[in-house]
Amino acid sequence: MKTLQVHLGERSYPIYIGRDLLSKAGTYCEERGITRKSRHLIVTDESVAPHYLERVQSSLAEAGYDAAVHIVPAGEGSKSLKVYEEVMTTAISSRLDRSSAVFALGGGVVGDLAGFVAASYMRGITFVQIPTTILAHDSSVGGKVAVNHPLAKNMIGAFHQPVMVLYDVDTLTTLPPREVSAGLAEMVKHGLILDRDFAYWCLEHADDLLALDADTLTYGLERGCAIKAEVVSSDERESGWRAVLNLGHTIGHAVEAVGGYGRFLHGEAIAIGMAGSAMLAEELGRSGLYDETVKMLQAIQLPVTLPGDVSVDEVMEAMQHDKKFSEGQMVFIVPEEIGRVSIVKDVPVTVVRSVVERLQKEGIKG
Amino acid sequence: MKTLQVHLGERSYPIYIGRDLLSKAGTYCEERGITRKSRHLIVTDESVAPHYLERVQSSLAEAGYDAAVHIVPAGEGSKSLKVYEEVMTTAISSRLDRSSAVFALGGGVVGDLAGFVAASYMRGITFVQIPTTILAHDSSVGGKVAVNHPLAKNMIGAFHQPVMVLYDVDTLTTLPPREVSAGLAEMVKHGLILDRDFAYWCLEHADDLLALDADTLTYGLERGCAIKAEVVSSDERESGWRAVLNLGHTIGHAVEAVGGYGRFLHGEAIAIGMAGSAMLAEELGRSGLYDETVKMLQAIQLPVTLPGDVSVDEVMEAMQHDKKFSEGQMVFIVPEEIGRVSIVKDVPVTVVRSVVERLQKEGIKG
Ligand SMILES: NC(=O)c1ccc[n+]([C@@H]2O[C@H](COP(=O)([O-])OP(=O)(O)OC[C@H]3O[C@@H](n4cnc5c(N)ncnc54)[C@H](O)[C@@H]3O)[C@@H](O)[C@H]2O)c1
Ligand SMILES: NC(=O)c1ccc[n+]([C@@H]2O[C@H](COP(=O)([O-])OP(=O)(O)OC[C@H]3O[C@@H](n4cnc5c(N)ncnc54)[C@H](O)[C@@H]3O)[C@@H](O)[C@H]2O)c1
Ligand SMILES: [Zn+2]
Ligand SMILES: [Zn+2]
């Protein structure tokens, strides 16, 4: 078992990564000072619950914790205000109080949803992340929580740090292959942003990662979490530098939205977006990045082009609603080289459009 | 014009209190560094808009600010997730971005609702309070924002400080008399909690306050805001001392809920609650408080008893959902003398029930 630390003053917290951690959930709760006097709430989804809920429940019960459960439908659709209200209803009926904790047992969807419940229930209660997807090595660290608005993704949310992240890599064995690739997209992203060696390590170990080899995967997740934790520690509320974590997300979020949040997985959409960012870098004069980026993404079986039937106009329109569209200008994270990016604040919309068009042409071509 | 300051480190902000301030809204925005590059959003209600919206709009426009408007129905019903989502839709369609501000023009309902929108839109944007009720001298200061859940009041919310409070006392002249009394309830509360002299000043000047005499009212609001600001500055997130501001609110919130948020105004409900707290103090051995408290509340024409048709069982049940019900115990703010209170953490439920019953008997008796 490995422990990483997110350094945020009095909001600092550990990330525990290792095997068979679910069955020790109760012990970790005790360690983190979670009270036994109040009731707690486990939020999970219909695909995760049959595999892992009981293990968490019995570990908590054995340690003397009383936790209600709310199970949401699997998938991005649960990151809605409607489901949020339903979880709130359970929280209130279960008599959660100010000392209660909300546990997110699942992927990024459950984490983001349950996290926003924890952030806003009685103006904020304790939050625990128990991620069960590869993608969630990213989403469970850093305190960004949110639900979607029909008009745009992650529009409604908060910054609310968990008190711990309990990452049991044994849960990843039941992930569907498409989710494995999508999750690895964020791992590669962490390399592309800040760590050239790690990016190439991901490329070299792509097959082992896809095969969920325990040691390889654990190292990749540790390194991914460590990079994320480092960035978040230096800029918790994204007043500047933290924005680098959005590499590929401006185009990616727009692609997700246009696909109705069902067609593309988040990781797939941002893979397309990262290919787009590399193109954009070349348009802005930094050459040789596109081929390398695409090679890395394809090695983990991710899409890197926009299907021909997706409307470029709709992608451009969706991008205008993005949070990274600020004071009338488009902010883009642009690679400088593999392992280094910069924040470019006024990318002309025409250049972005030509990138999106090329993302589509490459797909038709190749 | 008087300026008070809420001291909260980098989240500090001024409260401007005075006459004819609405028409200077644009100037104050400039002073507080609000950008002209982004669009903003004014949230107000159907009763306030006809009187004051245009004045704010034209002041902002003159100063070069572009602001969309969302008008909600008047009344507590607008503090719902449904209306919250509607305001979010307007915010997104109006292309508010991370540098935008949300302006709350209205009473505590608009302030709490618009404040929670500002707290959670894109995980938090700038917030400006422009209170137009007497009650809002309390609600606009301190950063507590929330909407209600059908099961309990203020259950969903955040701490989100405004960047300024622009309090134009001229707006108070159009308040219906019942709202005047209800608003003065929080003013008296501030005296009862922390300032004996101010509590008796309110009693002496009750008639001038009810008649909205400009100078008397302005002094009362200044003193009320100052007490609120002082408490908030010392304990922003209610980890301890700030809870004293909840005097009368445990019973009060329950009474509001049982009345369906329509029968009793917030100020009326907490007046009944403050009478209850004084009774509770006597039950706990501090005598002579009840008669004084009731005299002060009645002087400003507030109810101090529970109508005979309100179910005591329902009031007790609603209280269990309250945020002040923590780890299985009831927390009560109990007066020690006029102008001084203490936080009592484990009031037996049986004692609370006998107080609620007596609140009803006093009404039937008297
Ligand atoms: N908060 C952040 O910082 C952040 C960062 C990145 C992504 N995100 C968000 O995360 C979400 C995507 O996360 P995700 O990819 O984990 O999605 P997800 O939570 O929907 O999980 C993917 C699918 O796998 C299933 N699943 C999860 N764990 C499983 C397991 N162990 N075995 C079998 N099936 C399992 C889920 O039921 C779901 O159907 C998006 O909404 C994205 O916006 C947030
Ligand atoms: N956030 C806090 O710290 C805090 C503190 C106390 C109360 N509150 C909340 O505040 C709310 C009550 O606030 P309120 O009493 O201001 O209610 P309100 O906002 O509903 O206003 C009362 C009524 O007066 C009308 N009105 C407002 N200004 C007017 C004006 N100038 N002229 C004519 N009519 C006017 C409104 O349309 C409404 O019908 C409750 O929801 C309560 O929970 C919050
Ligand atoms: Zn992502
Ligand atoms: Zn109040």
PDB file of C-alpha atoms and ligand atoms in Angstrom, chain A residues 138 186 189 249 266 270, ligand 3:
ATOM      1  CA  ASP A 138      -7.817  11.882 -11.867  1.00  0.00           C
ATOM      2  CA  GLU A 186      -6.205  10.859 -18.252  1.00  0.00           C
ATOM      3  CA  LYS A 189      -2.665  13.332 -20.129  1.00  0.00           C
ATOM      4  CA  HIS A 249     -10.814  19.299 -22.372  1.00  0.00           C
ATOM      5  CA  HIS A 266     -15.164  11.339 -21.179  1.00  0.00           C
ATOM      6  CA  ILE A 270     -10.571  14.215 -24.338  1.00  0.00           C
TER       7      ILE A 270
HETATM    8 ZN    ZN C   3     -10.993  14.862 -17.591  1.00  0.00          ZN
END
